[in-house]
Each structure stands twice: as C-alpha cells, then as structure tokens.
mmCIF file of C-alpha atoms in Angstrom:
data_model
loop_
_atom_site.group_PDB
_atom_site.id
_atom_site.type_symbol
_atom_site.label_atom_id
_atom_site.label_comp_id
_atom_site.label_asym_id
_atom_site.label_seq_id
_atom_site.Cartn_x
_atom_site.Cartn_y
_atom_site.Cartn_z
ATOM 1 C CA MET A 203 79.110 109.130 131.635
ATOM 2 C CA ALA A 204 79.852 105.677 130.746
ATOM 3 C CA ALA A 205 76.342 104.960 130.064
ATOM 4 C CA ALA A 206 75.709 108.446 128.194
ATOM 5 C CA ILE A 207 78.605 107.714 125.755
ATOM 6 C CA SER A 208 77.471 104.150 125.147
ATOM 7 C CA SER A 209 73.814 105.276 124.574
ATOM 8 C CA SER A 210 75.389 107.992 121.750
ATOM 9 C CA SER A 211 77.359 105.613 120.196
ATOM 10 C CA SER A 212 74.460 102.969 119.903
ATOM 11 C CA SER A 213 72.374 105.267 118.364
ATOM 12 C CA PHE A 214 74.985 106.323 115.566
ATOM 13 C CA ALA A 215 75.613 102.457 115.070
ATOM 14 C CA LYS A 216 71.819 101.875 114.478
ATOM 15 C CA THR A 217 71.507 104.559 111.844
ATOM 16 C CA ASN A 218 74.420 102.906 110.132
ATOM 17 C CA HIS A 219 76.297 106.195 110.422
ATOM 18 C CA TYR A 220 79.860 105.038 110.995
ATOM 19 C CA PRO A 221 82.599 107.718 110.743
ATOM 20 C CA LEU A 222 83.834 106.905 107.028
ATOM 21 C CA LEU A 223 85.481 109.172 104.839
ATOM 22 C CA PHE A 224 84.211 107.671 101.679
ATOM 23 C CA THR A 225 80.692 107.214 100.479
ATOM 24 C CA SER A 226 79.570 103.295 99.996
ATOM 25 C CA ASN A 227 77.430 101.305 97.691
ATOM 26 C CA ALA A 228 79.258 102.291 94.064
ATOM 27 C CA ASN A 229 77.842 100.207 91.305
ATOM 28 C CA LYS A 230 81.157 98.695 90.919
ATOM 29 C CA PRO A 231 82.337 94.785 90.985
ATOM 30 C CA ASN A 232 83.355 93.854 94.884
ATOM 31 C CA ASN A 233 86.166 92.171 93.438
ATOM 32 C CA TYR A 234 87.483 93.641 90.333
ATOM 33 C CA PHE A 235 91.465 93.655 90.455
ATOM 34 C CA SER A 236 91.352 92.497 94.102
ATOM 35 C CA SER A 237 94.714 90.953 93.684
ATOM 36 C CA PHE A 238 96.119 94.335 92.595
ATOM 37 C CA ARG A 239 99.565 95.921 93.519
ATOM 38 C CA PHE A 240 100.232 99.203 93.552
ATOM 39 C CA SER A 241 103.549 100.633 91.457
ATOM 40 C CA LYS A 242 106.062 102.549 93.928
ATOM 41 C CA ASN A 243 108.055 103.146 91.158
ATOM 42 C CA ARG A 244 106.712 105.435 88.820
ATOM 43 C CA ILE A 245 104.407 108.733 88.148
ATOM 44 C CA VAL A 246 102.949 109.210 85.028
ATOM 45 C CA ARG A 247 101.435 112.702 84.347
ATOM 46 C CA SER A 248 98.602 112.676 82.016
ATOM 47 C CA SER A 249 98.428 114.712 78.641
ATOM 48 C CA VAL A 250 96.145 117.391 78.815
ATOM 49 C CA SER A 251 94.630 119.107 76.128
ATOM 50 C CA ILE A 252 93.769 122.639 77.533
ATOM 51 C CA SER A 253 91.187 124.552 75.655
ATOM 52 C CA PRO A 254 91.614 127.954 74.495
ATOM 53 C CA GLY A 255 91.178 130.587 76.794
ATOM 54 C CA LEU A 256 92.048 128.859 79.793
ATOM 55 C CA THR A 257 95.246 130.286 81.426
ATOM 56 C CA THR A 258 95.010 128.917 84.874
ATOM 57 C CA GLY A 259 97.119 126.027 85.910
ATOM 58 C CA PRO A 260 96.906 123.525 88.421
ATOM 59 C CA ASP A 261 99.035 124.987 91.072
ATOM 60 C CA HIS A 262 96.498 128.316 90.724
ATOM 61 C CA LEU A 263 93.610 125.695 91.201
ATOM 62 C CA VAL A 264 95.077 123.931 94.063
ATOM 63 C CA SER A 265 95.624 127.056 96.007
ATOM 64 C CA HIS A 266 92.237 128.136 94.824
ATOM 65 C CA ILE A 267 90.352 125.429 95.929
ATOM 66 C CA LEU A 268 92.174 125.450 99.374
ATOM 67 C CA SER A 269 91.065 129.395 99.877
ATOM 68 C CA LYS A 270 87.436 128.171 99.369
ATOM 69 C CA VAL A 271 87.460 125.348 101.954
ATOM 70 C CA VAL A 272 89.796 125.981 104.595
ATOM 71 C CA GLY A 273 88.146 127.391 107.827
ATOM 72 C CA THR A 274 84.794 126.226 106.450
ATOM 73 C CA ASP A 275 84.483 123.430 109.344
ATOM 74 C CA ARG A 276 84.934 120.862 106.453
ATOM 75 C CA GLY A 277 82.274 122.481 104.042
ATOM 76 C CA VAL A 278 79.792 122.815 107.019
ATOM 77 C CA SER A 279 79.559 126.491 106.659
ATOM 78 C CA LEU A 280 79.826 127.159 103.024
ATOM 79 C CA THR A 281 76.721 128.433 101.236
ATOM 80 C CA GLU A 282 75.120 126.686 98.466
ATOM 81 C CA GLN A 283 77.015 128.866 96.118
ATOM 82 C CA GLY A 284 80.230 128.361 97.778
ATOM 83 C CA HIS A 285 79.724 124.539 97.462
ATOM 84 C CA LYS A 286 79.405 124.965 93.738
ATOM 85 C CA GLU A 287 82.189 127.223 93.333
ATOM 86 C CA VAL A 288 84.628 124.210 95.105
ATOM 87 C CA ALA A 289 82.866 121.768 92.658
ATOM 88 C CA ASP A 290 83.653 123.897 89.651
ATOM 89 C CA VAL A 291 87.091 124.153 90.517
ATOM 90 C CA ALA A 292 87.084 120.420 91.089
ATOM 91 C CA GLN A 293 85.903 119.824 87.782
ATOM 92 C CA GLU A 294 88.862 121.767 86.359
ATOM 93 C CA LEU A 295 91.753 119.875 88.322
ATOM 94 C CA LYS A 296 90.541 116.901 87.053
ATOM 95 C CA SER A 297 91.984 117.524 83.838
ATOM 96 C CA TYR A 298 95.366 117.565 85.169
ATOM 97 C CA CYS A 299 94.979 114.379 87.194
ATOM 98 C CA VAL A 300 97.636 111.926 87.019
ATOM 99 C CA ASP A 301 97.270 109.124 84.628
ATOM 100 C CA LYS A 302 95.855 106.058 86.240
ATOM 101 C CA PRO A 303 95.747 107.597 89.881
ATOM 102 C CA VAL A 304 95.453 104.489 92.077
ATOM 103 C CA GLN A 305 98.789 103.148 90.476
ATOM 104 C CA CYS A 306 100.351 106.579 91.537
ATOM 105 C CA PRO A 307 102.556 106.304 94.920
ATOM 106 C CA LEU A 308 101.424 109.736 95.764
ATOM 107 C CA ILE A 309 98.304 108.103 96.904
ATOM 108 C CA PHE A 310 100.479 107.205 100.079
ATOM 109 C CA GLY A 311 100.669 109.187 103.028
ATOM 110 C CA GLU A 312 99.050 110.873 105.923
ATOM 111 C CA TRP A 313 95.705 113.385 104.905
ATOM 112 C CA ASP A 314 93.583 115.785 106.735
ATOM 113 C CA VAL A 315 90.023 115.781 105.639
ATOM 114 C CA LEU A 316 89.191 119.396 104.802
ATOM 115 C CA TYR A 317 86.240 119.413 103.001
ATOM 116 C CA CYS A 318 83.062 117.389 101.906
ATOM 117 C CA SER A 319 80.034 118.784 99.665
ATOM 118 C CA ASN A 320 77.813 116.538 102.228
ATOM 119 C CA PRO A 321 79.235 117.515 105.257
ATOM 120 C CA THR A 322 77.874 114.541 107.263
ATOM 121 C CA SER A 323 79.593 112.142 105.422
ATOM 122 C CA PRO A 324 82.750 112.101 106.777
ATOM 123 C CA GLY A 325 82.461 111.123 110.045
ATOM 124 C CA GLY A 326 78.638 109.852 109.802
ATOM 125 C CA GLY A 327 76.536 110.534 112.909
ATOM 126 C CA TYR A 328 79.296 112.328 114.955
ATOM 127 C CA ARG A 329 79.147 115.087 111.907
ATOM 128 C CA SER A 330 75.286 115.447 111.949
ATOM 129 C CA GLY A 331 73.823 118.629 113.503
ATOM 130 C CA LEU A 332 73.170 116.864 116.674
ATOM 131 C CA GLY A 333 76.754 114.723 116.510
ATOM 132 C CA ARG A 334 78.752 118.269 116.144
ATOM 133 C CA LEU A 335 77.006 119.954 119.480
ATOM 134 C CA ILE A 336 78.061 116.733 121.630
ATOM 135 C CA PHE A 337 81.360 115.887 119.589
ATOM 136 C CA LYS A 338 83.337 118.675 118.535
ATOM 137 C CA THR A 339 85.606 117.780 115.894
ATOM 138 C CA LYS A 340 89.526 118.366 116.417
ATOM 139 C CA GLU A 341 90.766 116.223 113.856
ATOM 140 C CA MET A 342 89.863 114.116 110.698
ATOM 141 C CA ILE A 343 92.626 112.235 109.435
ATOM 142 C CA GLN A 344 93.175 109.606 107.041
ATOM 143 C CA THR A 345 96.480 107.561 106.470
ATOM 144 C CA VAL A 346 96.915 105.287 103.471
ATOM 145 C CA LYS A 347 99.884 103.047 103.581
ATOM 146 C CA ALA A 348 101.342 100.600 101.088
ATOM 147 C CA PRO A 349 100.562 98.154 100.157
ATOM 148 C CA ASP A 350 96.839 98.596 101.297
ATOM 149 C CA THR A 351 96.156 99.763 104.573
ATOM 150 C CA VAL A 352 93.695 102.737 105.306
ATOM 151 C CA LYS A 353 93.137 104.138 108.893
ATOM 152 C CA ASN A 354 90.423 106.831 109.447
ATOM 153 C CA LYS A 355 90.505 108.763 112.514
ATOM 154 C CA VAL A 356 88.274 111.442 114.121
ATOM 155 C CA SER A 357 89.387 113.087 116.994
ATOM 156 C CA PHE A 358 86.752 115.252 119.005
ATOM 157 C CA SER A 359 86.073 116.587 122.682
ATOM 158 C CA LEU A 360 82.829 115.447 124.322
ATOM 159 C CA PHE A 361 80.757 118.288 125.419
ATOM 160 C CA GLY A 362 83.747 120.471 125.078
ATOM 161 C CA PHE A 363 85.677 119.137 128.075
ATOM 162 C CA LEU A 364 86.608 115.186 127.417
ATOM 163 C CA ASP A 365 88.631 114.320 124.910
ATOM 164 C CA GLY A 366 88.278 110.979 122.480
ATOM 165 C CA GLU A 367 88.570 109.609 119.187
ATOM 166 C CA VAL A 368 87.077 107.174 116.700
ATOM 167 C CA LYS A 369 89.189 104.938 114.659
ATOM 168 C CA LEU A 370 88.430 102.406 111.556
ATOM 169 C CA ASN A 371 90.971 100.225 109.922
ATOM 170 C CA GLY A 372 90.701 99.175 106.533
ATOM 171 C CA LYS A 373 91.659 97.114 103.448
ATOM 172 C CA LEU A 374 92.076 98.971 100.058
ATOM 173 C CA ILE A 375 91.250 97.507 96.941
ATOM 174 C CA ALA A 376 91.864 98.652 93.544
ATOM 175 C CA LEU A 377 88.677 98.434 91.492
ATOM 176 C CA ASP A 378 90.344 100.134 88.232
ATOM 177 C CA GLU A 379 92.810 102.701 87.426
ATOM 178 C CA GLU A 380 90.477 105.499 89.314
ATOM 179 C CA TRP A 381 88.088 103.620 91.707
ATOM 180 C CA ILE A 382 89.171 102.417 95.236
ATOM 181 C CA GLN A 383 87.176 100.284 97.753
ATOM 182 C CA VAL A 384 87.943 100.178 101.453
ATOM 183 C CA ILE A 385 86.619 97.365 103.494
ATOM 184 C CA PHE A 386 86.709 98.334 107.352
ATOM 185 C CA GLU A 387 86.356 96.879 110.499
ATOM 186 C CA ALA A 388 84.129 97.757 113.298
ATOM 187 C CA PRO A 389 84.624 101.575 114.427
ATOM 188 C CA GLU A 390 86.971 101.553 117.660
ATOM 189 C CA LEU A 391 85.616 104.303 120.010
ATOM 190 C CA LYS A 392 87.893 105.795 122.866
ATOM 191 C CA VAL A 393 86.631 108.703 125.297
ATOM 192 C CA GLY A 394 88.701 109.004 128.573
ATOM 193 C CA GLY A 395 89.325 105.545 129.899
ATOM 194 C CA LEU A 396 86.597 104.129 128.125
ATOM 195 C CA GLU A 397 87.268 102.245 124.958
ATOM 196 C CA PHE A 398 85.251 99.787 122.676
ATOM 197 C CA SER A 399 84.199 98.515 119.573
ATOM 198 C CA TYR A 400 80.567 98.950 117.981
ATOM 199 C CA GLY A 401 78.606 98.069 114.748
ATOM 200 C CA GLY A 402 80.113 95.815 112.467
ATOM 201 C CA GLN A 403 82.187 95.680 109.390
ATOM 202 C CA SER A 404 81.695 98.543 106.612
ATOM 203 C CA GLU A 405 82.726 99.138 103.216
ATOM 204 C CA VAL A 406 82.782 102.515 100.769
ATOM 205 C CA LYS A 407 84.089 103.267 97.181
ATOM 206 C CA LEU A 408 85.898 106.520 96.063
ATOM 207 C CA GLN A 409 86.871 107.710 92.649
ATOM 208 C CA ILE A 410 90.297 109.562 92.880
ATOM 209 C CA THR A 411 89.958 112.675 90.371
ATOM 210 C CA TYR A 412 92.865 114.339 91.265
ATOM 211 C CA LEU A 413 96.267 113.684 93.092
ATOM 212 C CA ASP A 414 99.386 115.362 93.765
ATOM 213 C CA GLU A 415 102.176 116.440 96.014
ATOM 214 C CA LYS A 416 99.639 118.307 97.915
ATOM 215 C CA ILE A 417 96.105 117.501 97.738
ATOM 216 C CA ARG A 418 94.000 114.813 96.893
ATOM 217 C CA LEU A 419 90.364 115.125 95.688
ATOM 218 C CA GLY A 420 88.060 112.220 95.636
ATOM 219 C CA LYS A 421 84.132 111.705 94.651
ATOM 220 C CA GLY A 422 82.219 109.088 96.486
ATOM 221 C CA SER A 423 79.723 106.500 95.004
ATOM 222 C CA ARG A 424 77.036 108.876 95.756
ATOM 223 C CA GLY A 425 78.118 112.014 94.424
ATOM 224 C CA SER A 426 79.876 113.648 97.439
ATOM 225 C CA LEU A 427 83.019 115.730 96.665
ATOM 226 C CA PHE A 428 85.903 115.583 98.900
ATOM 227 C CA VAL A 429 89.227 117.595 99.702
ATOM 228 C CA PHE A 430 92.470 116.029 101.241
ATOM 229 C CA ASN A 431 95.501 117.922 102.181
ATOM 230 C CA ARG A 432 98.541 116.030 102.769
ATOM 231 C CA ARG A 433 99.905 116.481 106.148
ATOM 232 C CA LYS A 434 103.111 113.934 105.447
#
C-alpha cells in the first residue's frame, strides 16, 4: 500500500499538478508590493453605476451563483452551458466588488472551494479523471490568516476506504489592489499512518473579482474562475 501511494504521489509531482487552489504564471511582477500590509480597520464599498434595466442586486446574484455551483462536485458535473451561466453571474458580481479587495479584511477566514471552471485546477492531479477515481474528494478548504498566511487542504478517501489529506502552506504577497500571489512550500501528503512531503516549492496568482461576508470570487492567471464560500 505504501508503495502504491508513493508511486501515485510521484506521478502527480512529475506533472507538476500539485493540489493548488489558484492558477499560476500570471504576467505580473513577482515582488510588486511584496512588503504590503493589509488594512484590518476598514472596508470600503465601491461606488457602482448600474445600467438601466438591471434590477438584480448583489444578494440576489450571490444566491444565484451559489445555486448553480453547489452539488456539482466543484464544477465537474456542469455542462458547458452551466459554466457559461456561472461566468455570466460572476461578471455581474464584479461590478459590486468592494474597493481594493486585497486590502479588505473580509479576505481573511476559512473558505470552502465550491467551484472552478477548470475542474482539475483546484487539487491538481488529485482532481483529474483518474485522480477522482482513486482519491474521492471530501473537502477542499483554504484558510487565509492575517497578515500573509495561506493554508490549502484537500481531504480525500483513498479507494473509498482510507482517509487522507494533502496540505500546502503558503505566504501571500499583494501584487496590487486586486491581484495576489501565494508562494507555497512543498505539499504534505498524509494517508493512514504515512506522512511525507513531495515535489517542491510552487507559486500561484489570483485576481479577486468579488468579495463579501459570504463568498469570494477569483480569476486565475490562466483564466479559471473560482467560487469560494465562507465557512467562518
């Protein structure tokens, strides 16, 4: 069993499909605002110009997007039309985003990963077609702690009977008012009594396109759309 687990983990590491919750390689400067500090004392709401005929508000749109992604195995079971509808709602919500979301204290908390337009992007190889057969995903959680700590965790059941998890610990860097970069240490894999690290350091970048007390929307540097739901 240990050999099988090690072999599976190595195959994922070789393809560089680590269990990341963002998409990497954005054309952004690596160290821009690297000494940035978050403002914990204020939330600034943006001034929104609503087009005539647009009667939907952010609360309705948030409920609408959640209704489309919950129960879809984080987007796996959605049709092409379903993904388009999610993208359309996300585009509308972008107009209601708080000003300077990277500075907003609402970014901190514990988040469920509910959806990704590229279902294999969150979780990497563990969420590929073969990966989902071997590692049945139970939870995908991202924790963001002040001032600059990010912890990703994918909990799974190996072949449906042996519980395990993959963790990544990362450092958050603000690139500008909307974009963040996270530099992760090597993934840590735990299955049964086995626990080890594999692979190496990695980095990802994400634009925060909507943020409130309930959900967070993000767009990866390769265009993947993410929906996070606040746990606490």
